[in-house]
């Protein structure tokens, strides 16, 4: 179900060719030059391989072979599965560090803030701190220019880690020692959603990937979320598919976020975005609001694709928060980690820092 429509099309063509070969080869055995058919089939496979491994504009996904010409998916998967990142899923023992970490949600923790009946916390995938602050101002401009947005605060915080660490930083003020949280029953009692739920707020978590990613389907309820929506549970966006990381598109999920705001007068809503994930697939860009040439950036670069997708996200966010359902909402947006720039190119982001942007909708 994670395969893109492009690969489904290729599979259908190959399957149809095989059916054609078997049927007509059997029916007109003597009239068909088998060598010609075999040669045609091999040419098709060769062209497909060249397209996928060399000419596909933004290759480099972790599920593809790393070599351009010769590689093994089995070997690549084994190496990937035994990397430090995936290895964290197989570690047992104490899940969290004793050290308390603070993030964008620190004001909520400090004051146990219930001044607002509506709170929207967004952990924004791969949102970084550009060296040139004019780029960040451009990215945020759709929200800053929204006449309903007041009391804006911008700052940056130090952080180095993966997405799950960014989540736990904001939701629980905790730092994970590993990612194997599927069977971890304790340690989540003091997380923010529990606090809001005890105060009578509806607690909602929304994310466009599958619930199995990072075992979120297991530990999100333990954090205190009452309603949890994933691609495979609750979002019901069957025609929505984006490519930077397989899942529903944030542009479509925005409508679900608005729907939940309209349904609840008192809520703590958590939205973990997805489509700004590395390697920032340009196919996820529905409308281009950012001109990278203004900042001397190659339009094809990963950094450019990242800020284009970020600008699109904030544009879509600005549209939904203009609805009366969000009036009086305290909004906190924070990056999960520094944007990974995998290829050797100019990196425009400050390492080990993530931005914070908060405001109130009036």
Tab-separated table of C-alpha atoms in Angstrom:
chain	number	residue	atom	x	y	z
A	1	UNK	CA	0.000	0.000	0.000
A	2	UNK	CA	3.038	2.226	0.300
A	3	UNK	CA	3.937	1.920	-3.368
A	4	UNK	CA	3.533	5.099	-5.385
A	5	UNK	CA	1.255	5.274	-8.408
A	6	UNK	CA	4.313	5.485	-10.654
A	7	UNK	CA	5.582	2.093	-9.550
A	8	UNK	CA	2.093	0.618	-9.738
A	9	UNK	CA	1.939	1.729	-13.362
A	10	UNK	CA	5.297	0.138	-14.149
A	11	UNK	CA	4.145	-3.098	-12.513
A	12	UNK	CA	0.945	-3.099	-14.522
A	13	UNK	CA	2.886	-2.620	-17.777
A	14	UNK	CA	5.264	-5.488	-16.977
A	15	UNK	CA	2.384	-7.762	-15.974
A	16	UNK	CA	0.444	-6.903	-19.136
A	17	UNK	CA	3.513	-7.602	-21.275
A	18	UNK	CA	3.930	-11.034	-19.692
A	19	UNK	CA	0.278	-11.882	-20.295
A	20	UNK	CA	0.637	-10.729	-23.908
A	21	UNK	CA	3.752	-12.867	-24.336
A	22	UNK	CA	2.235	-16.013	-22.833
A	23	UNK	CA	-1.102	-15.756	-24.649
A	24	UNK	CA	0.073	-14.787	-28.115
A	25	UNK	CA	3.196	-16.879	-27.859
A	26	UNK	CA	1.053	-19.924	-27.224
A	27	UNK	CA	-1.571	-19.074	-29.845
A	28	UNK	CA	0.782	-17.991	-32.632
A	29	UNK	CA	3.885	-19.891	-31.633
A	30	UNK	CA	5.338	-20.205	-35.116
A	31	UNK	CA	4.511	-16.691	-36.224
A	32	UNK	CA	6.267	-14.849	-33.440
A	33	UNK	CA	9.995	-14.440	-33.243
A	34	UNK	CA	10.709	-15.380	-29.628
A	35	UNK	CA	14.108	-13.704	-29.734
A	36	UNK	CA	12.484	-10.427	-30.758
A	37	UNK	CA	9.998	-10.619	-27.878
A	38	UNK	CA	12.734	-11.457	-25.400
A	39	UNK	CA	14.885	-8.623	-26.691
A	40	UNK	CA	11.947	-6.170	-26.433
A	41	UNK	CA	11.246	-7.263	-22.891
A	42	UNK	CA	14.904	-6.818	-21.900
A	43	UNK	CA	15.010	-3.371	-23.486
A	44	UNK	CA	11.956	-2.377	-21.438
A	45	UNK	CA	13.577	-3.604	-18.204
A	46	UNK	CA	16.813	-1.787	-19.072
A	47	UNK	CA	14.993	1.512	-19.726
A	48	UNK	CA	13.059	1.109	-16.471
A	49	UNK	CA	16.296	0.510	-14.517
A	50	UNK	CA	17.961	3.568	-16.047
A	51	UNK	CA	14.926	5.725	-15.244
A	52	UNK	CA	14.705	4.643	-11.617
A	53	UNK	CA	18.393	4.560	-10.731
A	54	UNK	CA	19.903	7.365	-12.778
A	55	UNK	CA	17.390	9.764	-14.260
A	56	UNK	CA	14.759	9.877	-11.513
A	57	UNK	CA	15.043	13.466	-10.357
A	58	UNK	CA	15.177	12.950	-6.632
A	59	UNK	CA	16.404	9.465	-5.885
A	60	UNK	CA	18.206	8.591	-2.674
A	61	UNK	CA	15.309	7.306	-0.598
A	62	UNK	CA	16.382	4.816	2.051
A	63	UNK	CA	14.225	2.096	0.455
A	64	UNK	CA	16.118	2.290	-2.859
A	65	UNK	CA	19.524	0.752	-3.659
A	66	UNK	CA	22.306	3.251	-3.054
A	67	UNK	CA	24.385	2.255	-6.076
A	68	UNK	CA	23.402	3.757	-9.429
A	69	UNK	CA	24.108	0.630	-11.446
A	70	UNK	CA	24.666	-2.509	-9.358
A	71	UNK	CA	23.243	-3.103	-5.900
A	72	UNK	CA	21.209	-5.485	-3.795
A	73	UNK	CA	18.001	-4.517	-2.071
A	74	UNK	CA	18.536	-7.423	0.334
A	75	UNK	CA	22.027	-6.248	1.317
A	76	UNK	CA	20.916	-2.610	1.513
A	77	UNK	CA	17.970	-3.542	3.714
A	78	UNK	CA	20.206	-5.621	5.993
A	79	UNK	CA	22.666	-2.739	6.355
A	80	UNK	CA	19.840	-0.256	6.929
A	81	UNK	CA	18.136	-2.488	9.486
A	82	UNK	CA	21.404	-2.817	11.410
A	83	UNK	CA	22.200	0.877	11.342
A	84	UNK	CA	22.208	2.878	14.559
A	85	UNK	CA	18.788	4.355	13.761
A	86	UNK	CA	16.920	1.088	13.219
A	87	UNK	CA	18.955	-0.675	15.886
A	88	UNK	CA	17.282	1.563	18.467
A	89	UNK	CA	14.039	-0.353	17.886
A	90	UNK	CA	15.607	-3.580	19.193
A	91	UNK	CA	17.041	-2.237	22.451
A	92	UNK	CA	15.439	-3.177	25.749
A	93	UNK	CA	15.779	-1.576	29.156
A	94	UNK	CA	15.296	1.856	30.627
A	95	UNK	CA	13.532	3.968	27.963
A	96	UNK	CA	14.149	7.545	29.115
A	97	UNK	CA	17.049	9.634	30.332
A	98	UNK	CA	16.874	11.085	33.850
A	99	UNK	CA	17.575	14.542	32.445
A	100	UNK	CA	14.554	16.740	31.750
A	101	UNK	CA	14.591	18.432	28.365
A	102	UNK	CA	12.728	21.621	27.543
A	103	UNK	CA	11.312	22.715	24.222
A	104	UNK	CA	8.720	24.987	22.694
A	105	UNK	CA	6.031	23.719	25.067
A	106	UNK	CA	8.006	24.829	28.148
A	107	UNK	CA	5.521	27.654	28.854
A	108	UNK	CA	2.743	25.095	29.237
A	109	UNK	CA	4.858	23.034	31.623
A	110	UNK	CA	5.957	26.034	33.644
A	111	UNK	CA	2.575	27.592	34.291
A	112	UNK	CA	0.296	24.580	33.727
A	113	UNK	CA	-1.331	27.010	31.337
A	114	UNK	CA	-5.117	26.704	30.975
A	115	UNK	CA	-5.723	30.312	29.916
A	116	UNK	CA	-6.731	29.049	26.487
A	117	UNK	CA	-9.560	26.615	25.849
A	118	UNK	CA	-7.966	25.679	22.538
A	119	UNK	CA	-4.332	24.667	22.112
A	120	UNK	CA	-2.712	23.509	18.869
A	121	UNK	CA	0.810	22.086	19.151
A	122	UNK	CA	2.515	21.355	15.822
A	123	UNK	CA	5.796	19.466	15.615
A	124	UNK	CA	6.889	20.347	12.089
A	125	UNK	CA	8.980	17.761	10.236
A	126	UNK	CA	12.472	18.966	9.200
A	127	UNK	CA	11.768	22.637	9.874
A	128	UNK	CA	15.146	24.242	10.384
A	129	UNK	CA	16.793	27.564	11.134
A	130	UNK	CA	18.162	29.123	7.929
A	131	UNK	CA	21.431	31.024	8.236
A	132	UNK	CA	19.735	33.824	6.316
A	133	UNK	CA	16.810	34.893	8.516
A	134	UNK	CA	15.077	36.508	5.531
A	135	UNK	CA	14.321	32.982	4.316
A	136	UNK	CA	12.551	32.160	7.580
A	137	UNK	CA	10.560	35.385	7.439
A	138	UNK	CA	9.472	34.435	3.926
A	139	UNK	CA	8.458	30.935	5.045
A	140	UNK	CA	6.383	32.332	7.926
A	141	UNK	CA	4.894	35.264	6.013
A	142	UNK	CA	1.518	33.611	5.232
A	143	UNK	CA	0.842	33.284	8.973
A	144	UNK	CA	2.495	36.519	10.091
A	145	UNK	CA	0.438	38.453	7.536
A	146	UNK	CA	-2.796	36.824	8.711
A	147	UNK	CA	-4.844	39.559	10.427
A	148	UNK	CA	-6.188	37.033	12.970
A	149	UNK	CA	-2.698	36.190	14.248
A	150	UNK	CA	-1.584	38.124	17.341
A	151	UNK	CA	1.069	37.892	20.079
A	152	UNK	CA	3.667	36.279	17.830
A	153	UNK	CA	6.892	35.004	19.369
A	154	UNK	CA	9.866	33.686	17.413
A	155	UNK	CA	12.932	32.002	18.852
A	156	UNK	CA	15.310	29.086	18.279
A	157	UNK	CA	16.223	26.240	20.608
A	158	UNK	CA	19.150	23.825	20.666
A	159	UNK	CA	18.365	20.245	19.731
A	160	UNK	CA	20.038	17.254	18.112
A	161	UNK	CA	18.072	14.048	17.584
A	162	UNK	CA	15.469	12.138	15.596
A	163	UNK	CA	11.754	12.892	15.174
A	164	UNK	CA	10.635	10.700	18.081
A	165	UNK	CA	13.026	12.556	20.372
A	166	UNK	CA	11.550	15.848	19.189
A	167	UNK	CA	8.063	14.560	19.944
A	168	UNK	CA	8.920	13.373	23.442
A	169	UNK	CA	10.748	16.645	24.082
A	170	UNK	CA	7.516	18.569	23.509
A	171	UNK	CA	4.923	16.127	24.837
A	172	UNK	CA	6.722	14.797	27.907
A	173	UNK	CA	9.938	16.774	28.465
A	174	UNK	CA	11.770	13.472	28.093
A	175	UNK	CA	14.701	12.226	26.049
A	176	UNK	CA	14.505	8.610	24.809
A	177	UNK	CA	17.435	6.252	25.300
A	178	UNK	CA	16.042	4.028	22.547
A	179	UNK	CA	12.980	3.807	20.287
A	180	UNK	CA	11.556	0.471	21.443
A	181	UNK	CA	8.422	1.876	23.089
A	182	UNK	CA	5.864	-0.674	21.884
A	183	UNK	CA	5.633	-2.465	25.236
A	184	UNK	CA	6.664	0.457	27.433
A	185	UNK	CA	3.715	0.961	29.780
A	186	UNK	CA	5.168	3.464	32.261
A	187	UNK	CA	6.940	6.800	32.096
A	188	UNK	CA	4.200	8.691	30.236
A	189	UNK	CA	2.067	9.646	33.229
A	190	UNK	CA	3.190	13.276	33.424
A	191	UNK	CA	2.957	14.114	29.726
A	192	UNK	CA	1.033	17.206	28.583
A	193	UNK	CA	-1.989	15.397	27.037
A	194	UNK	CA	-2.712	13.776	30.420
A	195	UNK	CA	-2.683	17.206	32.062
A	196	UNK	CA	-5.164	18.629	29.548
A	197	UNK	CA	-7.386	15.569	29.623
A	198	UNK	CA	-7.693	15.872	33.409
A	199	UNK	CA	-8.790	19.497	32.897
A	200	UNK	CA	-11.625	18.457	30.594
A	201	UNK	CA	-9.962	19.093	27.230
A	202	UNK	CA	-10.417	16.729	24.287
A	203	UNK	CA	-6.923	15.449	23.447
A	204	UNK	CA	-6.309	14.663	19.775
A	205	UNK	CA	-3.207	13.456	17.886
A	206	UNK	CA	-2.924	13.607	14.087
A	207	UNK	CA	-0.196	12.241	11.796
A	208	UNK	CA	-0.206	11.270	8.120
A	209	UNK	CA	1.971	8.142	8.288
A	210	UNK	CA	1.032	4.644	9.446
A	211	UNK	CA	0.474	4.098	13.150
A	212	UNK	CA	3.263	1.521	13.248
A	213	UNK	CA	5.917	4.162	12.560
A	214	UNK	CA	7.909	4.685	15.756
A	215	UNK	CA	5.259	2.462	17.438
A	216	UNK	CA	3.053	5.542	17.788
A	217	UNK	CA	-0.146	3.482	17.740
A	218	UNK	CA	1.032	1.973	21.038
A	219	UNK	CA	2.516	4.868	22.991
A	220	UNK	CA	0.265	7.753	21.853
A	221	UNK	CA	-2.617	6.467	24.047
A	222	UNK	CA	-0.235	6.141	26.999
A	223	UNK	CA	0.799	9.781	26.556
A	224	UNK	CA	-2.841	10.746	27.097
A	225	UNK	CA	-4.406	11.131	23.658
A	226	UNK	CA	-8.083	10.171	23.500
A	227	UNK	CA	-8.510	10.426	19.728
A	228	UNK	CA	-5.675	9.344	17.440
A	229	UNK	CA	-5.724	9.696	13.665
A	230	UNK	CA	-3.200	8.037	11.339
A	231	UNK	CA	-3.154	7.260	7.651
A	232	UNK	CA	-4.414	3.739	8.376
A	233	UNK	CA	-6.750	4.704	11.205
A	234	UNK	CA	-9.167	7.595	11.273
A	235	UNK	CA	-7.894	10.054	8.657
A	236	UNK	CA	-9.868	8.359	5.861
A	237	UNK	CA	-8.026	10.216	3.099
A	238	UNK	CA	-7.941	7.390	0.564
A	239	UNK	CA	-7.048	9.588	-2.417
A	240	UNK	CA	-4.321	11.501	-0.584
A	241	UNK	CA	-0.740	10.302	-1.121
A	242	UNK	CA	2.533	12.177	-0.816
A	243	UNK	CA	6.067	11.044	-1.550
A	244	UNK	CA	8.723	12.654	0.669
A	245	UNK	CA	7.719	9.966	3.138
A	246	UNK	CA	4.839	7.605	2.257
A	247	UNK	CA	1.601	8.850	3.756
A	248	UNK	CA	-1.256	11.308	3.488
A	249	UNK	CA	-0.564	14.871	2.387
A	250	UNK	CA	-0.483	17.589	5.043
A	251	UNK	CA	-2.425	19.820	2.649
A	252	UNK	CA	-5.303	17.334	2.928
A	253	UNK	CA	-4.786	16.677	6.631
A	254	UNK	CA	-5.233	20.413	7.254
A	255	UNK	CA	-8.922	19.922	6.482
A	256	UNK	CA	-9.131	17.208	9.143
A	257	UNK	CA	-7.435	19.508	11.678
A	258	UNK	CA	-10.039	22.171	10.908
A	259	UNK	CA	-12.858	19.632	11.209
A	260	UNK	CA	-11.673	18.581	14.675
A	261	UNK	CA	-11.431	22.225	15.768
A	262	UNK	CA	-15.040	22.753	14.683
A	263	UNK	CA	-16.196	19.650	16.570
A	264	UNK	CA	-14.616	20.545	19.928
A	265	UNK	CA	-14.972	23.728	21.956
A	266	UNK	CA	-12.139	22.771	24.304
A	267	UNK	CA	-9.184	20.853	22.906
A	268	UNK	CA	-5.493	20.095	22.997
A	269	UNK	CA	-4.637	19.073	19.443
A	270	UNK	CA	-1.249	17.706	18.418
A	271	UNK	CA	-0.276	17.617	14.738
A	272	UNK	CA	2.944	15.944	13.630
A	273	UNK	CA	3.530	16.950	10.010
A	274	UNK	CA	5.019	14.616	7.387
A	275	UNK	CA	5.507	15.930	3.845
A	276	UNK	CA	8.529	18.112	4.597
A	277	UNK	CA	10.467	14.930	5.345
A	278	UNK	CA	13.862	14.386	3.723
A	279	UNK	CA	14.483	14.006	0.755
A	280	UNK	CA	11.838	16.746	0.152
A	281	UNK	CA	10.175	15.234	-2.904
A	282	UNK	CA	9.099	18.001	-5.269
A	283	UNK	CA	6.002	16.000	-6.222
A	284	UNK	CA	4.571	17.028	-2.841
A	285	UNK	CA	4.686	20.675	-3.873
A	286	UNK	CA	1.174	21.490	-5.105
A	287	UNK	CA	1.723	25.255	-5.444
A	288	UNK	CA	5.131	26.958	-5.480
A	289	UNK	CA	5.170	30.002	-3.188
A	290	UNK	CA	8.953	30.308	-2.808
A	291	UNK	CA	11.482	31.647	-5.317
A	292	UNK	CA	14.851	30.192	-4.320
A	293	UNK	CA	16.675	32.351	-6.846
A	294	UNK	CA	16.086	35.320	-4.541
A	295	UNK	CA	18.494	33.658	-2.100
A	296	UNK	CA	20.984	32.353	-4.678
A	297	UNK	CA	19.817	28.784	-4.158
A	298	UNK	CA	19.729	26.114	-6.829
A	299	UNK	CA	16.045	25.344	-7.461
A	300	UNK	CA	16.933	21.637	-7.656
A	301	UNK	CA	18.782	21.517	-4.324
A	302	UNK	CA	17.482	19.763	-1.225
A	303	UNK	CA	17.612	23.008	0.764
A	304	UNK	CA	15.445	24.744	-1.814
A	305	UNK	CA	12.938	21.915	-1.932
A	306	UNK	CA	12.729	21.965	1.849
A	307	UNK	CA	11.903	25.662	2.117
A	308	UNK	CA	9.416	25.422	-0.752
A	309	UNK	CA	7.542	22.665	1.068
A	310	UNK	CA	7.741	24.581	4.353
A	311	UNK	CA	6.307	27.723	2.756
A	312	UNK	CA	3.469	25.615	1.326
A	313	UNK	CA	2.743	24.180	4.784
A	314	UNK	CA	2.505	27.601	6.426
A	315	UNK	CA	0.330	28.866	3.589
A	316	UNK	CA	-2.122	25.994	4.134
A	317	UNK	CA	-1.991	26.512	7.895
A	318	UNK	CA	-2.837	30.192	7.487
A	319	UNK	CA	-5.934	29.277	5.513
A	320	UNK	CA	-7.441	26.957	8.130
A	321	UNK	CA	-6.673	29.139	11.186
A	322	UNK	CA	-8.706	31.936	9.606
A	323	UNK	CA	-11.803	29.878	10.379
A	324	UNK	CA	-13.863	30.966	13.412
A	325	UNK	CA	-13.331	27.509	14.942
A	326	UNK	CA	-9.749	28.520	15.783
A	327	UNK	CA	-10.641	31.836	17.370
A	328	UNK	CA	-8.949	32.035	20.781
A	329	UNK	CA	-6.481	29.229	20.016
A	330	UNK	CA	-2.946	29.217	21.375
A	331	UNK	CA	-0.708	27.845	18.592
A	332	UNK	CA	2.835	26.538	19.123
A	333	UNK	CA	4.898	25.343	16.153
A	334	UNK	CA	8.361	23.822	16.513
A	335	UNK	CA	10.750	21.892	14.307
A	336	UNK	CA	11.464	18.299	15.253
A	337	UNK	CA	15.128	18.403	14.161
A	338	UNK	CA	17.545	20.125	11.786
A	339	UNK	CA	16.701	19.303	8.138
A	340	UNK	CA	18.981	16.486	6.907
A	341	UNK	CA	20.802	17.443	3.712
A	342	UNK	CA	22.045	14.093	2.460
A	343	UNK	CA	23.676	15.027	-0.838
A	344	UNK	CA	26.881	17.028	-1.071
A	345	UNK	CA	25.567	20.519	-1.593
A	346	UNK	CA	25.295	23.881	0.111
A	347	UNK	CA	23.517	23.548	3.466
A	348	UNK	CA	21.642	26.727	4.381
A	349	UNK	CA	20.579	25.582	7.864
A	350	UNK	CA	22.216	26.084	11.268
A	351	UNK	CA	23.135	22.707	12.721
A	352	UNK	CA	21.536	21.430	15.948
A	353	UNK	CA	18.953	24.202	16.170
A	354	UNK	CA	15.201	24.198	15.565
A	355	UNK	CA	12.827	27.169	15.301
A	356	UNK	CA	9.842	27.969	17.484
A	357	UNK	CA	6.921	30.129	16.407
A	358	UNK	CA	3.950	30.724	18.699
A	359	UNK	CA	0.931	32.999	18.456
A	360	UNK	CA	-2.677	33.452	19.511
A	361	UNK	CA	-5.583	33.605	17.074
A	362	UNK	CA	-7.996	36.419	17.873
